[in-house]
Amino acid sequence: MRRPRFEENREFYAAVGRRIAKARAGSVTQEALAKKTSLTRTSIINIEKGRQQILLHTLVGIAQVLRVPLTDLIPDSDSLETLLRDKTRKGVDWVRSSTSDLKR
Amino acid sequence: MAVRRKQIRESVETLLHKFNITEGPVPVERVVKSLGIEIKLDKVDDDLSGFLVREKKGHGRSVIGANRSHHPHRQRFTIAHELGHFLLHEGETVHLDEYRQAFTINLRDSQSAKGEDNDEREANLFAAEFLMPAKFLMQDLRGKTLDLLGDSEFLDKLAKKYKVSIQALTFRLANLGYIKL
């Protein structure tokens, strides 16, 4: 049996969502972003919350609309969100806060 | 991949010899710190047990974390478990051990696909071997042919001597063939 789709890689997509929300804040509304990427506002909300696993061409489209480099929206391959993508938020937060003085 | 029993036993014996440890309780924190690994004890959610982080950049520091709200004996096991990951699974830079009751079955399935399940078993075996070395237990159990499971007072004393939980000790004794569960 597979895990529910949103459990797998959850922290990774939550990190992608946070990056999109940050890049969008103050410049484009969720409504406008939805319209320009042919998505519903619900989809944008879910993507920003990490509840929807975004497709690559959608991500490229969002980067175009927000006028940010695509790489701004993708977590680094050695970030905690990527390395611990199947763990819980509280777990990732614990590791981050407890090792904040380390250069990973 | 199967659990590397022989390599784990050898790795434990090397450590015991290096730090001149000849009886329980095994000073796990002292060994970890002597190996240059820092220990961070934090009070965090009960679902979280421990982590291992290896610094790639900077000074190449390593940190083992354990949940301070757990029983000290469990913290010892967690630290030994993370030390197992440190010594046995070098490719991994970040490792986190947590439990999610609701997803346990699925989690296990997903992890075994990536061989993570095997890593966990190896780290658990390492912790058991390190905290309760077979040679030490053999001394304690010499001449003991009684029904060990029935002798809860003896098991209790033994667990206290090694500073492990009764559960961990019982599992270890069964694993070594002293008792049948």
mmCIF file with all atom_site columns, C-alpha atoms in Angstrom, chain A:
data_model
loop_
_atom_site.group_PDB
_atom_site.id
_atom_site.type_symbol
_atom_site.label_atom_id
_atom_site.label_alt_id
_atom_site.label_comp_id
_atom_site.label_asym_id
_atom_site.label_entity_id
_atom_site.label_seq_id
_atom_site.pdbx_PDB_ins_code
_atom_site.Cartn_x
_atom_site.Cartn_y
_atom_site.Cartn_z
_atom_site.occupancy
_atom_site.B_iso_or_equiv
_atom_site.pdbx_formal_charge
_atom_site.auth_seq_id
_atom_site.auth_comp_id
_atom_site.auth_asym_id
_atom_site.auth_atom_id
_atom_site.pdbx_PDB_model_num
ATOM 1   C CA . MET A 1 1   ? 0.000  0.000  0.000   1.00 0.00 ? 1   MET A CA 1
ATOM 2   C CA . ARG A 1 2   ? 1.284  3.425  -0.895  1.00 0.00 ? 2   ARG A CA 1
ATOM 3   C CA . ARG A 1 3   ? 1.305  6.282  1.492   1.00 0.00 ? 3   ARG A CA 1
ATOM 4   C CA . PRO A 1 4   ? -1.256 8.999  0.865   1.00 0.00 ? 4   PRO A CA 1
ATOM 5   C CA . ARG A 1 5   ? 0.146  11.198 -1.865  1.00 0.00 ? 5   ARG A CA 1
ATOM 6   C CA . PHE A 1 6   ? 0.422  14.259 0.321   1.00 0.00 ? 6   PHE A CA 1
ATOM 7   C CA . GLU A 1 7   ? 2.492  12.438 2.920   1.00 0.00 ? 7   GLU A CA 1
ATOM 8   C CA . GLU A 1 8   ? 5.259  11.495 0.555   1.00 0.00 ? 8   GLU A CA 1
ATOM 9   C CA . ASN A 1 9   ? 7.672  14.364 -0.055  1.00 0.00 ? 9   ASN A CA 1
ATOM 10  C CA . ARG A 1 10  ? 5.374  16.593 1.960   1.00 0.00 ? 10  ARG A CA 1
ATOM 11  C CA . GLU A 1 11  ? 8.060  18.813 3.457   1.00 0.00 ? 11  GLU A CA 1
ATOM 12  C CA . PHE A 1 12  ? 9.642  19.316 0.055   1.00 0.00 ? 12  PHE A CA 1
ATOM 13  C CA . TYR A 1 13  ? 6.421  20.580 -1.525  1.00 0.00 ? 13  TYR A CA 1
ATOM 14  C CA . ALA A 1 14  ? 5.635  22.655 1.553   1.00 0.00 ? 14  ALA A CA 1
ATOM 15  C CA . ALA A 1 15  ? 9.019  24.346 1.023   1.00 0.00 ? 15  ALA A CA 1
ATOM 16  C CA . VAL A 1 16  ? 8.230  24.944 -2.677  1.00 0.00 ? 16  VAL A CA 1
ATOM 17  C CA . GLY A 1 17  ? 4.888  26.449 -1.639  1.00 0.00 ? 17  GLY A CA 1
ATOM 18  C CA . ARG A 1 18  ? 6.500  28.775 0.876   1.00 0.00 ? 18  ARG A CA 1
ATOM 19  C CA . ARG A 1 19  ? 8.943  29.956 -1.780  1.00 0.00 ? 19  ARG A CA 1
ATOM 20  C CA . ILE A 1 20  ? 6.129  30.706 -4.233  1.00 0.00 ? 20  ILE A CA 1
ATOM 21  C CA . ALA A 1 21  ? 4.114  32.530 -1.559  1.00 0.00 ? 21  ALA A CA 1
ATOM 22  C CA . LYS A 1 22  ? 7.162  34.603 -0.626  1.00 0.00 ? 22  LYS A CA 1
ATOM 23  C CA . ALA A 1 23  ? 7.949  35.501 -4.243  1.00 0.00 ? 23  ALA A CA 1
ATOM 24  C CA . ARG A 1 24  ? 4.316  36.426 -4.872  1.00 0.00 ? 24  ARG A CA 1
ATOM 25  C CA . ALA A 1 25  ? 3.729  38.461 -1.690  1.00 0.00 ? 25  ALA A CA 1
ATOM 26  C CA . GLY A 1 26  ? 3.105  42.131 -2.327  1.00 0.00 ? 26  GLY A CA 1
ATOM 27  C CA . SER A 1 27  ? 3.309  41.905 -6.101  1.00 0.00 ? 27  SER A CA 1
ATOM 28  C CA . VAL A 1 28  ? 0.730  39.476 -7.474  1.00 0.00 ? 28  VAL A CA 1
ATOM 29  C CA . THR A 1 29  ? -2.519 38.245 -5.927  1.00 0.00 ? 29  THR A CA 1
ATOM 30  C CA . GLN A 1 30  ? -3.388 34.539 -5.798  1.00 0.00 ? 30  GLN A CA 1
ATOM 31  C CA . GLU A 1 31  ? -6.311 35.354 -8.081  1.00 0.00 ? 31  GLU A CA 1
ATOM 32  C CA . ALA A 1 32  ? -4.090 37.028 -10.699 1.00 0.00 ? 32  ALA A CA 1
ATOM 33  C CA . LEU A 1 33  ? -1.500 34.276 -10.540 1.00 0.00 ? 33  LEU A CA 1
ATOM 34  C CA . ALA A 1 34  ? -4.228 31.678 -11.021 1.00 0.00 ? 34  ALA A CA 1
ATOM 35  C CA . LYS A 1 35  ? -5.592 33.480 -14.055 1.00 0.00 ? 35  LYS A CA 1
ATOM 36  C CA . LYS A 1 36  ? -2.212 33.887 -15.734 1.00 0.00 ? 36  LYS A CA 1
ATOM 37  C CA . THR A 1 37  ? -1.288 30.225 -15.207 1.00 0.00 ? 37  THR A CA 1
ATOM 38  C CA . SER A 1 38  ? -4.718 28.840 -16.143 1.00 0.00 ? 38  SER A CA 1
ATOM 39  C CA . LEU A 1 39  ? -5.167 27.365 -12.656 1.00 0.00 ? 39  LEU A CA 1
ATOM 40  C CA . THR A 1 40  ? -7.912 27.860 -10.113 1.00 0.00 ? 40  THR A CA 1
ATOM 41  C CA . ARG A 1 41  ? -7.278 29.986 -7.039  1.00 0.00 ? 41  ARG A CA 1
ATOM 42  C CA . THR A 1 42  ? -7.875 26.833 -4.985  1.00 0.00 ? 42  THR A CA 1
ATOM 43  C CA . SER A 1 43  ? -4.962 25.207 -6.788  1.00 0.00 ? 43  SER A CA 1
ATOM 44  C CA . ILE A 1 44  ? -2.704 28.162 -6.011  1.00 0.00 ? 44  ILE A CA 1
ATOM 45  C CA . ILE A 1 45  ? -3.736 28.001 -2.349  1.00 0.00 ? 45  ILE A CA 1
ATOM 46  C CA . ASN A 1 46  ? -3.058 24.260 -2.233  1.00 0.00 ? 46  ASN A CA 1
ATOM 47  C CA . ILE A 1 47  ? 0.285  24.623 -4.000  1.00 0.00 ? 47  ILE A CA 1
ATOM 48  C CA . GLU A 1 48  ? 1.373  27.341 -1.567  1.00 0.00 ? 48  GLU A CA 1
ATOM 49  C CA . LYS A 1 49  ? 0.324  25.159 1.356   1.00 0.00 ? 49  LYS A CA 1
ATOM 50  C CA . GLY A 1 50  ? 2.233  22.214 -0.127  1.00 0.00 ? 50  GLY A CA 1
ATOM 51  C CA . ARG A 1 51  ? -0.945 20.155 -0.346  1.00 0.00 ? 51  ARG A CA 1
ATOM 52  C CA . GLN A 1 52  ? -0.696 19.848 -4.101  1.00 0.00 ? 52  GLN A CA 1
ATOM 53  C CA . GLN A 1 53  ? 2.391  18.467 -5.799  1.00 0.00 ? 53  GLN A CA 1
ATOM 54  C CA . ILE A 1 54  ? 3.091  20.952 -8.519  1.00 0.00 ? 54  ILE A CA 1
ATOM 55  C CA . LEU A 1 55  ? 3.973  19.922 -12.090 1.00 0.00 ? 55  LEU A CA 1
ATOM 56  C CA . LEU A 1 56  ? 7.207  21.168 -13.559 1.00 0.00 ? 56  LEU A CA 1
ATOM 57  C CA . HIS A 1 57  ? 5.627  23.185 -16.390 1.00 0.00 ? 57  HIS A CA 1
ATOM 58  C CA . THR A 1 58  ? 3.329  24.855 -13.861 1.00 0.00 ? 58  THR A CA 1
ATOM 59  C CA . LEU A 1 59  ? 6.328  25.843 -11.766 1.00 0.00 ? 59  LEU A CA 1
ATOM 60  C CA . VAL A 1 60  ? 8.049  27.320 -14.829 1.00 0.00 ? 60  VAL A CA 1
ATOM 61  C CA . GLY A 1 61  ? 4.852  29.231 -15.625 1.00 0.00 ? 61  GLY A CA 1
ATOM 62  C CA . ILE A 1 62  ? 4.633  30.612 -12.097 1.00 0.00 ? 62  ILE A CA 1
ATOM 63  C CA . ALA A 1 63  ? 8.272  31.734 -12.211 1.00 0.00 ? 63  ALA A CA 1
ATOM 64  C CA . GLN A 1 64  ? 7.552  33.561 -15.481 1.00 0.00 ? 64  GLN A CA 1
ATOM 65  C CA . VAL A 1 65  ? 4.507  35.336 -14.084 1.00 0.00 ? 65  VAL A CA 1
ATOM 66  C CA . LEU A 1 66  ? 6.290  36.299 -10.863 1.00 0.00 ? 66  LEU A CA 1
ATOM 67  C CA . ARG A 1 67  ? 9.405  37.339 -12.824 1.00 0.00 ? 67  ARG A CA 1
ATOM 68  C CA . VAL A 1 68  ? 11.766 35.412 -10.565 1.00 0.00 ? 68  VAL A CA 1
ATOM 69  C CA . PRO A 1 69  ? 14.478 32.906 -11.505 1.00 0.00 ? 69  PRO A CA 1
ATOM 70  C CA . LEU A 1 70  ? 13.073 29.367 -11.485 1.00 0.00 ? 70  LEU A CA 1
ATOM 71  C CA . THR A 1 71  ? 15.762 28.347 -8.984  1.00 0.00 ? 71  THR A CA 1
ATOM 72  C CA . ASP A 1 72  ? 14.292 30.781 -6.436  1.00 0.00 ? 72  ASP A CA 1
ATOM 73  C CA . LEU A 1 73  ? 11.276 28.501 -6.194  1.00 0.00 ? 73  LEU A CA 1
ATOM 74  C CA . ILE A 1 74  ? 13.114 25.193 -5.776  1.00 0.00 ? 74  ILE A CA 1
ATOM 75  C CA . PRO A 1 75  ? 14.686 24.060 -2.468  1.00 0.00 ? 75  PRO A CA 1
ATOM 76  C CA . ASP A 1 76  ? 18.382 23.224 -2.695  1.00 0.00 ? 76  ASP A CA 1
ATOM 77  C CA . SER A 1 77  ? 19.197 19.560 -3.108  1.00 0.00 ? 77  SER A CA 1
ATOM 78  C CA . ASP A 1 78  ? 21.043 19.593 0.220   1.00 0.00 ? 78  ASP A CA 1
ATOM 79  C CA . SER A 1 79  ? 18.453 21.592 2.160   1.00 0.00 ? 79  SER A CA 1
ATOM 80  C CA . LEU A 1 80  ? 16.708 20.020 5.136   1.00 0.00 ? 80  LEU A CA 1
ATOM 81  C CA . GLU A 1 81  ? 13.362 20.161 3.343   1.00 0.00 ? 81  GLU A CA 1
ATOM 82  C CA . THR A 1 82  ? 14.805 18.054 0.540   1.00 0.00 ? 82  THR A CA 1
ATOM 83  C CA . LEU A 1 83  ? 16.835 15.653 2.681   1.00 0.00 ? 83  LEU A CA 1
ATOM 84  C CA . LEU A 1 84  ? 14.028 15.149 5.191   1.00 0.00 ? 84  LEU A CA 1
ATOM 85  C CA . ARG A 1 85  ? 11.167 15.486 2.713   1.00 0.00 ? 85  ARG A CA 1
ATOM 86  C CA . ASP A 1 86  ? 9.261  12.500 4.115   1.00 0.00 ? 86  ASP A CA 1
ATOM 87  C CA . LYS A 1 87  ? 9.459  13.682 7.719   1.00 0.00 ? 87  LYS A CA 1
ATOM 88  C CA . THR A 1 88  ? 7.116  15.942 9.656   1.00 0.00 ? 88  THR A CA 1
ATOM 89  C CA . ARG A 1 89  ? 7.395  19.712 9.918   1.00 0.00 ? 89  ARG A CA 1
ATOM 90  C CA . LYS A 1 90  ? 8.048  19.539 13.658  1.00 0.00 ? 90  LYS A CA 1
ATOM 91  C CA . GLY A 1 91  ? 10.856 17.039 13.029  1.00 0.00 ? 91  GLY A CA 1
ATOM 92  C CA . VAL A 1 92  ? 12.482 19.193 10.353  1.00 0.00 ? 92  VAL A CA 1
ATOM 93  C CA . ASP A 1 93  ? 12.112 22.257 12.613  1.00 0.00 ? 93  ASP A CA 1
ATOM 94  C CA . TRP A 1 94  ? 13.809 20.415 15.479  1.00 0.00 ? 94  TRP A CA 1
ATOM 95  C CA . VAL A 1 95  ? 16.837 19.494 13.376  1.00 0.00 ? 95  VAL A CA 1
ATOM 96  C CA . ARG A 1 96  ? 17.019 23.008 11.943  1.00 0.00 ? 96  ARG A CA 1
ATOM 97  C CA . SER A 1 97  ? 16.823 24.827 15.277  1.00 0.00 ? 97  SER A CA 1
ATOM 98  C CA . SER A 1 98  ? 19.180 22.423 17.006  1.00 0.00 ? 98  SER A CA 1
ATOM 99  C CA . THR A 1 99  ? 21.881 22.625 14.322  1.00 0.00 ? 99  THR A CA 1
ATOM 100 C CA . SER A 1 100 ? 21.445 26.215 13.183  1.00 0.00 ? 100 SER A CA 1
ATOM 101 C CA . ASP A 1 101 ? 25.113 26.954 13.871  1.00 0.00 ? 101 ASP A CA 1
ATOM 102 C CA . LEU A 1 102 ? 26.272 24.230 11.486  1.00 0.00 ? 102 LEU A CA 1
ATOM 103 C CA . LYS A 1 103 ? 27.223 24.795 7.853   1.00 0.00 ? 103 LYS A CA 1
ATOM 104 C CA . ARG A 1 104 ? 25.636 21.967 5.962   1.00 0.00 ? 104 ARG A CA 1
#
